[in-house]
Coordinates of C-alpha atoms (C1' of nucleotides) in Angstrom, one line a residue:
Chain A
M130 CA -0.9 -19.7 3.4
A131 CA 0.1 -16.4 2.3
G132 CA -0.6 -16.8 -1.3
D133 CA -4.3 -17.0 -1.9
K134 CA -4.2 -17.9 -5.5
R135 CA -1.2 -17.2 -7.6
L136 CA 2.0 -18.7 -6.0
Y137 CA 4.2 -15.8 -6.9
R138 CA 2.2 -13.3 -4.8
G139 CA 3.2 -15.4 -1.6
I140 CA 6.8 -15.5 -2.6
V141 CA 6.5 -11.6 -3.1
D142 CA 5.2 -11.4 0.3
K143 CA 7.8 -13.5 1.7
I144 CA 10.7 -11.6 0.2
L145 CA 9.2 -8.4 1.2
A146 CA 9.1 -9.7 4.7
S147 CA 12.6 -10.7 4.6
I148 CA 13.5 -7.5 3.4
D149 CA 11.6 -5.7 6.1
A150 CA 13.1 -8.0 8.6
G151 CA 16.6 -6.9 7.5
E152 CA 17.7 -10.1 6.1
F153 CA 18.2 -8.7 2.8
P154 CA 19.4 -5.3 3.7
P155 CA 18.8 -2.3 1.3
G156 CA 21.4 -1.9 -1.3
G157 CA 22.4 -5.7 -0.8
R158 CA 22.0 -8.6 -3.1
L159 CA 19.2 -11.1 -3.0
P160 CA 20.0 -14.8 -3.2
P161 CA 20.3 -16.2 -6.6
E162 CA 17.1 -17.2 -8.2
R163 CA 18.1 -20.9 -8.0
E164 CA 18.8 -20.6 -4.3
L165 CA 15.3 -18.7 -3.8
A166 CA 13.6 -21.4 -5.8
E167 CA 15.1 -24.2 -3.5
R168 CA 14.3 -22.2 -0.3
Y169 CA 10.8 -21.5 -1.0
N170 CA 10.1 -24.7 -2.7
V171 CA 9.0 -23.4 -5.8
S172 CA 10.3 -23.3 -9.3
R173 CA 12.7 -20.7 -10.8
P174 CA 10.1 -19.2 -13.2
T175 CA 7.7 -18.4 -10.3
I176 CA 10.7 -16.8 -8.4
R177 CA 11.2 -14.7 -11.7
E178 CA 7.6 -13.8 -11.6
A179 CA 7.9 -12.5 -7.9
I180 CA 11.0 -10.9 -8.8
I181 CA 9.3 -9.1 -11.7
A182 CA 6.4 -8.0 -9.4
L183 CA 8.8 -6.6 -7.0
E184 CA 10.6 -4.8 -9.8
A185 CA 7.3 -3.1 -10.7
L186 CA 6.9 -2.1 -7.3
D187 CA 10.3 -0.4 -7.3
R188 CA 11.5 -2.6 -4.4
V189 CA 14.3 -4.3 -6.2
E190 CA 16.4 -3.6 -9.3
V191 CA 17.7 -6.6 -11.4
K192 CA 21.0 -6.4 -13.1
T193 CA 21.6 -9.0 -15.4
G194 CA 24.4 -11.3 -15.0
S195 CA 25.1 -9.7 -11.5
G196 CA 22.2 -10.1 -9.4
V197 CA 19.0 -8.6 -8.0
Y198 CA 19.5 -5.8 -5.5
V199 CA 17.2 -4.3 -2.8
V200 CA 16.5 -0.7 -3.8
E201 CA 17.9 1.9 -1.4
S202 CA 14.8 2.8 0.7
S203 CA 16.5 6.1 1.6
K204 CA 14.5 7.8 -1.1
G205 CA 10.8 7.1 -2.0
W206 CA 10.5 3.6 -3.0
N207 CA 6.9 3.6 -3.3
G208 CA 6.3 7.2 -4.1
I209 CA 6.0 8.1 -0.5
D210 CA 8.7 10.3 1.0
L211 CA 10.1 8.4 3.8
S212 CA 11.5 11.5 5.6
I213 CA 8.0 12.4 6.4
S214 CA 8.0 12.5 10.2
P215 CA 5.1 11.0 12.4
F216 CA 4.7 14.6 13.4
E217 CA 4.1 15.9 10.1
L218 CA 1.7 13.1 9.1
T219 CA -0.3 13.6 12.2
E220 CA -0.5 17.5 11.6
A221 CA -1.6 17.0 8.2
R222 CA -4.2 14.6 9.0
A223 CA -5.6 17.1 11.7
M224 CA -5.9 19.7 9.3
I225 CA -7.4 17.7 6.4
E226 CA -9.4 15.3 8.4
G227 CA -10.6 18.2 10.5
E228 CA -12.1 19.8 7.4
A229 CA -13.4 16.4 6.3
A230 CA -15.3 16.0 9.5
A231 CA -16.8 19.5 9.3
L232 CA -18.2 18.8 5.7
A233 CA -19.3 15.5 6.8
A234 CA -21.2 17.0 9.6
I235 CA -23.6 18.7 7.3
M236 CA -23.9 15.8 4.7
I237 CA -24.1 12.7 6.8
T238 CA -27.2 10.6 6.6
N239 CA -28.8 8.5 9.3
E240 CA -27.7 5.4 7.6
Q241 CA -24.1 6.4 7.8
L242 CA -24.3 7.3 11.2
G243 CA -25.5 3.7 12.0
K244 CA -22.6 2.4 10.3
L245 CA -20.2 4.7 12.3
E246 CA -21.8 3.4 15.4
L247 CA -21.1 -0.2 14.6
V248 CA -17.5 0.5 13.8
L249 CA -17.5 2.3 17.1
R250 CA -18.3 -0.9 18.8
E251 CA -15.7 -2.8 17.0
M252 CA -13.1 -0.3 18.4
E253 CA -13.8 -1.6 22.0
D254 CA -12.4 -4.9 20.7
E255 CA -9.1 -5.7 22.5
S256 CA -7.2 -7.3 19.5
P257 CA -5.0 -4.8 17.8
A258 CA -5.9 -6.0 14.4
V259 CA -9.6 -5.6 15.0
Y260 CA -9.1 -2.2 16.6
E261 CA -6.6 -0.8 13.9
N262 CA -9.3 -1.7 11.2
A263 CA -12.0 -0.2 13.1
D264 CA -10.2 2.7 13.4
K265 CA -9.4 3.0 9.7
N266 CA -12.9 2.3 8.9
F267 CA -14.1 5.1 11.2
H268 CA -12.0 7.7 9.5
G269 CA -12.8 6.2 6.0
I270 CA -16.4 6.3 6.3
I271 CA -16.3 10.1 7.4
A272 CA -14.0 10.7 4.2
R273 CA -16.5 9.1 2.1
V274 CA -19.4 10.7 3.8
T275 CA -18.0 14.1 2.5
G276 CA -19.2 13.0 -0.9
N277 CA -15.8 14.1 -2.4
K278 CA -14.0 11.8 -4.2
M279 CA -10.7 13.9 -4.4
L280 CA -10.8 14.3 -0.5
D281 CA -11.5 10.8 0.0
S282 CA -8.6 9.8 -2.0
V283 CA -6.2 12.3 -0.3
I284 CA -7.4 10.8 2.9
A285 CA -6.7 7.3 1.7
N286 CA -3.4 8.5 0.8
L287 CA -2.6 9.8 4.4
W288 CA -3.4 6.3 5.6
Y289 CA -1.3 4.7 3.0
V290 CA 1.7 6.7 4.2
R291 CA 0.7 6.0 7.9
D292 CA 0.8 2.3 7.1
N293 CA 3.8 2.1 4.7
S294 CA 6.3 4.5 6.0
P295 CA 8.4 2.4 8.2
S296 CA 9.3 5.2 10.6
V297 CA 5.6 6.4 10.8
H298 CA 4.4 3.0 11.2
R299 CA 6.7 2.3 14.0
A300 CA 5.8 5.5 15.8
Y301 CA 2.2 4.7 15.6
Q302 CA 2.6 1.2 16.7
A303 CA 4.4 2.5 19.7
I304 CA 1.4 4.7 21.1
C305 CA -1.5 2.2 20.3
E306 CA -1.2 0.5 23.4
T307 CA -3.4 2.5 25.4
D308 CA -6.6 0.6 26.6
G309 CA -9.4 0.6 24.1
S310 CA -12.1 2.6 26.1
V311 CA -10.0 5.9 26.3
R312 CA -9.6 6.0 22.3
V313 CA -13.2 4.9 21.9
A314 CA -14.2 7.8 23.8
E315 CA -12.3 10.2 21.7
H316 CA -13.8 8.8 18.6
M317 CA -17.2 9.3 20.2
E318 CA -16.8 12.9 20.5
I319 CA -16.3 13.0 16.9
F320 CA -19.5 10.8 16.3
E321 CA -21.6 12.7 18.8
A322 CA -20.7 16.0 16.7
L323 CA -21.6 14.4 13.6
K324 CA -25.0 13.0 15.0
E325 CA -25.8 16.8 16.0
R326 CA -24.7 17.8 12.5
D327 CA -22.5 20.4 14.1
D328 CA -19.6 21.1 11.7
K329 CA -17.5 23.3 13.9
K330 CA -17.9 20.8 16.8
A331 CA -16.9 18.0 14.4
R332 CA -13.7 20.0 13.3
D333 CA -12.9 20.7 16.8
A334 CA -13.4 17.0 18.1
M335 CA -11.1 15.7 15.0
H336 CA -8.6 18.3 16.1
Q337 CA -8.5 17.2 19.7
H338 CA -8.4 13.9 18.7
F339 CA -5.2 14.4 16.5
S340 CA -4.0 16.6 19.2
R341 CA -4.0 13.7 21.8
I342 CA -2.1 11.5 19.4
I343 CA 0.6 14.3 18.7
N344 CA 1.0 14.4 22.5
K345 CA 1.4 10.6 22.8
L346 CA 4.0 10.6 20.0
M347 CA 5.9 13.4 21.8
I348 CA 6.0 11.5 25.0
A349 CA 7.0 8.2 23.1
S350 CA 9.6 10.0 21.1
E351 CA 11.0 11.7 24.3
K352 CA 11.1 8.5 26.0
E353 CA 12.9 6.8 22.9
E354 CA 15.7 9.4 22.9
M355 CA 16.4 9.2 26.5
E356 CA 16.9 5.5 26.1
A357 CA 19.0 5.9 23.2
I358 CA 21.3 8.5 25.1
Q359 CA 21.3 5.9 28.0
R360 CA 22.5 3.2 25.6
K361 CA 25.2 5.3 24.1
M362 CA 26.4 6.2 27.4
H363 CA 26.5 2.7 28.7
E364 CA 28.3 1.6 25.6
S365 CA 31.0 4.5 26.1
R366 CA 31.2 3.4 29.9
E367 CA 32.1 -0.2 28.5
R368 CA 34.3 1.2 25.9
F369 CA 36.3 3.7 28.0
S370 CA 36.0 2.0 31.4
L371 CA 39.9 1.1 31.7
N372 CA 38.9 -1.9 33.5
H373 CA 41.4 -3.6 31.6
L374 CA 44.2 -1.5 33.2
V375 CA 43.0 -1.5 36.6
S376 CA 41.2 -4.9 37.0
S377 CA 44.1 -7.0 38.2
R378 CA 45.3 -4.6 40.7
Chain B
M80 CA 13.1 -2.0 -30.3
A81 CA 11.1 -1.0 -27.5
G82 CA 12.8 -3.8 -25.2
D83 CA 16.2 -2.2 -24.1
K84 CA 17.2 -5.5 -22.0
R85 CA 14.6 -7.7 -20.7
L86 CA 12.3 -9.0 -23.3
Y87 CA 9.1 -9.0 -21.2
R88 CA 9.4 -5.1 -21.0
G89 CA 9.0 -5.0 -24.7
I90 CA 6.0 -7.0 -24.7
V91 CA 4.5 -4.8 -22.1
D92 CA 5.0 -1.9 -24.1
K93 CA 3.5 -3.6 -27.1
I94 CA 0.4 -4.9 -25.3
L95 CA 0.1 -1.5 -23.6
A96 CA 0.1 0.1 -27.2
S97 CA -2.5 -2.4 -28.5
I98 CA -4.7 -1.5 -25.3
D99 CA -4.4 2.3 -26.1
A100 CA -4.9 1.8 -29.8
G101 CA -8.2 0.2 -29.0
E102 CA -7.6 -3.3 -30.2
F103 CA -8.0 -4.6 -26.7
P104 CA -10.7 -2.6 -25.2
P105 CA -11.2 -1.9 -21.7
G106 CA -13.1 -4.5 -20.1
G107 CA -12.5 -7.0 -22.8
R108 CA -10.1 -10.1 -22.8
L109 CA -6.4 -10.3 -24.0
P110 CA -5.7 -13.2 -26.2
P111 CA -4.5 -16.4 -24.8
E112 CA -1.2 -16.5 -23.4
R113 CA -0.3 -19.1 -26.1
E114 CA -1.5 -17.0 -28.8
L115 CA 0.3 -13.8 -27.6
A116 CA 3.6 -16.0 -27.4
E117 CA 3.0 -16.9 -31.1
R118 CA 2.0 -13.5 -32.2
Y119 CA 5.2 -11.8 -30.4
N120 CA 7.6 -14.7 -31.3
V121 CA 8.4 -15.2 -27.8
S122 CA 8.0 -18.1 -25.2
R123 CA 4.9 -18.2 -23.0
P124 CA 6.9 -17.6 -19.7
T125 CA 8.0 -14.4 -21.1
I126 CA 4.3 -13.4 -21.7
R127 CA 3.4 -14.5 -18.3
E128 CA 6.0 -12.1 -17.3
A129 CA 4.8 -9.3 -19.1
I130 CA 1.1 -10.0 -17.9
I131 CA 2.4 -10.0 -14.3
A132 CA 4.0 -6.6 -14.9
L133 CA 0.7 -5.4 -16.3
E134 CA -1.0 -6.8 -13.3
A135 CA 1.3 -5.0 -10.8
L136 CA 0.5 -1.8 -13.0
D137 CA -3.2 -2.3 -12.3
R138 CA -3.7 -2.3 -16.1
V139 CA -5.1 -6.0 -16.6
E140 CA -6.7 -8.4 -14.1
V141 CA -6.2 -12.2 -14.6
K142 CA -8.8 -14.6 -13.7
T143 CA -7.6 -18.1 -13.6
G144 CA -9.1 -20.3 -16.1
S145 CA -10.9 -17.6 -17.8
G146 CA -8.5 -15.2 -19.1
V147 CA -6.8 -11.9 -18.7
Y148 CA -8.9 -8.8 -18.8
V149 CA -8.1 -5.2 -19.5
V150 CA -8.9 -3.1 -16.5
E151 CA -11.5 -0.5 -16.8
S152 CA -9.7 2.7 -17.1
S153 CA -12.7 4.7 -15.9
K154 CA -11.0 4.3 -12.4
G155 CA -7.4 5.3 -12.0
W156 CA -4.8 3.8 -14.3
N157 CA -2.3 6.2 -13.3
G158 CA -3.2 6.6 -9.8
I159 CA -5.6 9.3 -10.6
D160 CA -9.2 8.9 -10.3
L161 CA -10.6 10.1 -13.7
S162 CA -14.2 10.3 -12.4
I163 CA -13.2 13.2 -10.0
S164 CA -15.1 16.5 -11.1
P165 CA -13.8 19.9 -11.3
F166 CA -15.9 20.8 -8.4
E167 CA -14.8 18.1 -6.3
L168 CA -11.0 19.1 -6.9
T169 CA -11.8 22.5 -6.1
E170 CA -13.7 21.9 -3.0
A171 CA -10.8 19.7 -1.8
R172 CA -8.4 22.3 -2.7
A173 CA -10.2 25.0 -0.9
M174 CA -10.4 22.9 2.3
I175 CA -6.7 21.9 2.0
E176 CA -5.1 24.7 0.9
G177 CA -7.1 26.9 3.0
E178 CA -5.6 25.1 6.0
A179 CA -2.3 25.4 4.6
A180 CA -2.5 29.2 3.9
A181 CA -3.5 29.5 7.8
L182 CA -0.5 27.5 8.9
A183 CA 1.9 29.3 6.4
A184 CA 0.6 32.5 7.8
I185 CA 2.4 31.7 11.1
M186 CA 5.3 30.3 9.7
I187 CA 6.3 32.4 6.9
T188 CA 9.8 34.2 6.8
N189 CA 10.4 37.6 5.2
E190 CA 12.4 36.0 2.4
Q191 CA 9.7 33.6 1.4
L192 CA 7.3 36.9 1.4
G193 CA 9.7 38.3 -1.0
K194 CA 9.6 35.4 -3.4
L195 CA 5.7 35.3 -3.2
E196 CA 5.9 39.0 -4.3
L197 CA 8.2 38.3 -7.3
V198 CA 5.8 35.4 -8.5
L199 CA 2.8 37.7 -7.9
R200 CA 4.3 39.9 -10.7
E201 CA 5.0 37.2 -12.8
M202 CA 1.1 36.7 -12.6
E203 CA 0.5 39.8 -14.4
D204 CA 2.1 38.3 -17.6
E205 CA -0.3 37.9 -20.4
S206 CA 1.1 34.6 -21.7
P207 CA -1.0 31.6 -20.3
A208 CA 2.1 29.6 -19.9
V209 CA 3.9 32.1 -17.6
Y210 CA 0.7 32.7 -15.7
E211 CA 0.0 29.2 -15.2
N212 CA 3.4 28.5 -14.0
A213 CA 3.3 31.6 -11.7
D214 CA -0.1 30.3 -10.2
K215 CA 1.4 26.9 -9.5
N216 CA 4.4 28.5 -8.0
F217 CA 2.3 30.9 -5.8
H218 CA 0.3 27.9 -4.3
G219 CA 3.4 25.6 -4.3
I220 CA 5.5 28.1 -2.2
I221 CA 2.6 28.5 0.4
A222 CA 2.6 24.6 0.7
R223 CA 6.2 24.8 1.3
V224 CA 6.2 27.5 3.9
T225 CA 4.1 25.3 6.1
G226 CA 7.2 23.2 6.6
N227 CA 5.1 20.1 6.6
K228 CA 6.4 17.8 3.9
M229 CA 3.1 15.7 4.0
L230 CA 0.8 18.7 3.3
D231 CA 3.3 19.6 0.4
S232 CA 3.0 16.4 -1.0
V233 CA -0.7 16.3 -0.8
I234 CA -1.0 19.6 -2.4
A235 CA 1.3 18.5 -5.1
N236 CA -1.0 15.6 -5.7
L237 CA -3.8 17.9 -6.1
W238 CA -2.0 20.0 -8.8
Y239 CA -0.9 16.6 -10.6
V240 CA -4.6 15.6 -10.6
R241 CA -5.7 19.0 -12.0
D242 CA -3.2 18.6 -14.9
N243 CA -3.6 15.2 -15.5
S244 CA -7.2 14.3 -15.2
P245 CA -8.6 15.4 -18.8
S246 CA -12.0 16.5 -17.7
V247 CA -10.5 18.7 -14.7
H248 CA -7.8 20.0 -17.1
R249 CA -10.5 21.0 -19.7
A250 CA -12.7 22.7 -17.2
Y251 CA -9.9 24.8 -15.7
Q252 CA -8.7 25.8 -19.1
A253 CA -12.0 27.0 -20.0
I254 CA -12.1 29.5 -17.0
C255 CA -8.4 31.0 -17.2
E256 CA -9.2 33.3 -19.9
T257 CA -10.2 36.4 -17.5
D258 CA -7.8 39.2 -17.8
G259 CA -4.9 38.7 -15.4
S260 CA -5.4 41.9 -13.3
V261 CA -8.3 40.4 -11.5
R262 CA -6.8 37.1 -10.5
V263 CA -3.6 38.8 -9.5
A264 CA -5.9 40.9 -7.1
E265 CA -7.5 37.6 -5.8
H266 CA -3.9 36.2 -5.0
M267 CA -2.9 39.6 -3.6
E268 CA -5.6 39.3 -0.7
I269 CA -4.0 36.1 0.0
F270 CA -0.5 37.6 -0.2
E271 CA -1.4 40.5 2.2
A272 CA -3.0 38.2 4.8
L273 CA 0.3 36.0 4.7
K274 CA 2.2 39.4 5.0
E275 CA 0.2 40.2 8.3
R276 CA 0.8 36.8 9.6
D277 CA -2.8 36.8 10.1
D278 CA -3.8 33.0 9.9
K279 CA -7.8 33.5 9.9
K280 CA -7.5 36.0 7.2
A281 CA -5.3 33.7 5.1
R282 CA -7.7 31.0 5.5
D283 CA -10.5 33.3 4.5
A284 CA -8.7 34.7 1.5
M285 CA -7.7 31.4 0.2
H286 CA -11.5 30.1 0.6
Q287 CA -12.7 33.3 -1.2
H288 CA -10.3 32.6 -4.0
F289 CA -11.5 29.0 -4.6
S290 CA -15.0 30.2 -4.1
R291 CA -14.5 32.4 -7.1
I292 CA -13.1 29.6 -9.0
I293 CA -16.1 27.4 -8.3
N294 CA -18.5 30.1 -9.5
K295 CA -16.6 30.4 -12.6
L296 CA -16.9 26.8 -13.0
M297 CA -20.5 26.7 -12.4
I298 CA -21.1 29.7 -15.0
A299 CA -18.9 27.8 -17.7
S300 CA -20.6 24.3 -17.0
E301 CA -24.1 25.9 -17.3
K302 CA -22.8 27.5 -20.6
E303 CA -21.5 24.4 -21.9
E304 CA -24.8 22.5 -21.0
M305 CA -26.8 25.0 -22.4
E306 CA -24.9 24.9 -25.6
A307 CA -25.1 21.1 -25.6
I308 CA -28.9 21.2 -25.5
Q309 CA -29.0 23.8 -28.2
R310 CA -26.7 21.6 -30.4
K311 CA -29.0 18.7 -29.9
M312 CA -32.4 20.7 -30.6
H313 CA -30.4 22.0 -33.7
E314 CA -29.8 18.6 -34.7
S315 CA -33.4 17.2 -33.9
R316 CA -34.6 20.2 -35.9
E317 CA -32.7 19.2 -38.9
R318 CA -33.7 15.6 -38.5
F319 CA -37.6 16.3 -38.2
S320 CA -37.8 19.5 -40.1
L321 CA -40.0 17.6 -42.7
N322 CA -38.3 20.0 -45.2
H323 CA -38.1 17.3 -47.6
L324 CA -41.7 16.9 -47.5
V325 CA -42.6 20.5 -47.9
S326 CA -39.7 21.7 -49.8
S327 CA -40.8 21.6 -53.4
R328 CA -44.4 22.7 -52.9
Chain C
dG151 C1' -40.0 -28.7 -24.1
dT152 C1' -37.3 -27.1 -20.4
dC153 C1' -34.0 -27.4 -17.0
dA154 C1' -30.3 -29.6 -14.4
dG155 C1' -26.0 -32.2 -14.5
dA156 C1' -22.1 -33.8 -17.0
dT157 C1' -18.3 -33.6 -20.0
dA158 C1' -15.0 -31.9 -23.1
dG159 C1' -12.1 -27.9 -24.4
dC160 C1' -9.9 -23.7 -23.4
dT161 C1' -7.6 -20.9 -20.3
dG162 C1' -4.2 -19.7 -16.9
dG163 C1' -0.7 -22.1 -13.1
dC164 C1' 3.4 -24.2 -12.1
dA165 C1' 7.5 -27.3 -12.7
dT166 C1' 11.2 -29.0 -15.3
dT167 C1' 15.0 -29.0 -18.2
dA168 C1' 18.3 -26.9 -21.2
dC169 C1' 21.1 -23.4 -23.1
dC170 C1' 22.4 -18.5 -24.1
dA171 C1' 24.4 -13.8 -22.5
dT172 C1' 26.4 -11.0 -19.4
dT173 C1' 28.8 -10.1 -15.3
dT174 C1' 32.4 -10.8 -12.2
dG175 C1' 36.4 -12.2 -10.1
dA176 C1' 40.3 -14.8 -9.7
dA177 C1' 44.1 -17.0 -12.1
dG178 C1' 47.8 -16.4 -15.0
dG179 C1' 51.0 -14.1 -17.7
dA180 C1' 53.6 -9.8 -19.2
Chain D
dT131 C1' 52.3 -4.8 -10.0
dC132 C1' 49.1 -4.5 -13.6
dC133 C1' 46.8 -6.2 -17.4
dT134 C1' 44.8 -10.0 -19.9
dT135 C1' 42.1 -14.0 -20.2
dC136 C1' 38.8 -17.2 -18.9
dA137 C1' 35.8 -19.9 -16.1
dA138 C1' 32.1 -19.9 -12.7
dA139 C1' 28.0 -17.7 -11.4
dT140 C1' 23.9 -15.3 -12.3
dG141 C1' 20.0 -13.7 -14.9
dG142 C1' 17.4 -14.3 -19.6
dT143 C1' 14.7 -17.2 -22.4
dA144 C1' 12.9 -21.0 -24.8
dA145 C1' 10.3 -25.3 -25.0
dT146 C1' 7.6 -28.8 -23.0
dG147 C1' 4.5 -31.1 -20.0
dC148 C1' 0.9 -31.6 -16.8
dC149 C1' -2.5 -29.8 -13.3
dA150 C1' -6.6 -26.9 -12.0
dG151 C1' -10.2 -24.0 -12.6
dC152 C1' -13.8 -22.2 -15.8
dT153 C1' -17.1 -22.3 -19.8
dA154 C1' -20.1 -23.7 -22.7
dT155 C1' -22.0 -27.1 -25.1
dC156 C1' -24.3 -31.5 -24.9
dT157 C1' -26.9 -35.0 -22.9
dG158 C1' -30.2 -36.9 -20.1
dA159 C1' -34.1 -36.6 -16.9
dC160 C1' -38.3 -34.6 -15.5

DNA sequence: GTCAGATAGCTGGCATTACCATTTGAAGGA
DNA sequence: TCCTTCAAATGGTAATGCCAGCTATCTGAC
């Protein structure tokens, strides 16, 4: 299912999923190769191949005779700095993609505008997967329209961080629940600016787009912190309720 | 020798060396696994492990039933796209570092301004190594001043490409010969804008800085092309001079 | 004679088994 | 109590066998 062709790739995905799910905590040890082989119904060489692939990705570290350990994700396990906050990422995106939009406005062709319009329609889809993909396509096309491969690469890198940094990814997941029509409208403003070949307007539209995202992030963040405080107070109340002293009175 | 512990790592290094040595040309096919096993005196599973590691490094691509092919190095074997031109990099730097400068202008502290001033003095040094380093520091400090780790990371990535993409690096080498005082003056404009906490002025100064670099790149590029044409004509002249027909007259 | 289909051989994909080297921890002795 | 020792666990590697997909050649029909 997960493995298209090579079996070991499927195993890599499954192990990665187990790591992300917390079953194999960072710093902890993976089950022995023989056990994993039995668990996934594959041979031990296949497990070894998967582990070697994970090792190449800097996700695990094998110690001969001891075991294979999940690498501490506190640092940058994939070259990305996990300490980057959703706000930092969004600010950077606003600045960089804003300039990209401005440049794209004076470079874009009618054919590329057509592509953007198609993607814009996909964005109305209710399915999160479809919408996510359309969103990525929209911004990706604009990056490509600039005709600057360096810029395109940088923006691709921003998306990579967005998808692969757990904290950032979670934060973005939390705010993508709004109904499609609203966010389609936001992207529409950008599209209109590009259509008019108005670079300043395109930059502004892009800035506003990310400004709205920042706002949503802040609201979500605030809400989350409030809940955390309430949870903590609830725990304290249970712990120090002194009910065990006064209950049987 | 090469393999400290795991055997497959040694094989990876050897195959990589063979690729770099031109024995396995890019786009070409590696010898079959069984042959490699015999060649390096290891078992086939070990060869498979090495190939999987190479695959994870995007150095080879395996096609079931056909063979394993060396990936075209024209793209990014080190994550960097070698096809990025100096102009593209500089344009991207102008856009991104321009925004960074604007943000830095409203974030910078007096202490950070002091650091910049020190670096500015180093820039007067005649030694290319010292000047290069000061230049990198100057832009690096500004990136850090923004307080945005994502932006800092992106700008560091731009420098990485500048230093590691052969074509870009060569182009930049060719234009850094101008006397120090001129380029110090350019950076001084940026510094003054930051000192005044004037974001627009900082952005403009940064843009002008890179605009000048683009101009130099264009002049150098033009000159290089001219020389190439002259060289070619010279060769043609020698080849078709007909001197061998008329010399002994 | 030419083109399409079949076949045989390579090539990688995976499983199985066996044995070796290192690590680790617990048992046993000082 | 501490140190030594040794055995079980775990990864490391080898050898072998068979399967599946691709390729190129060969063969047959048109």
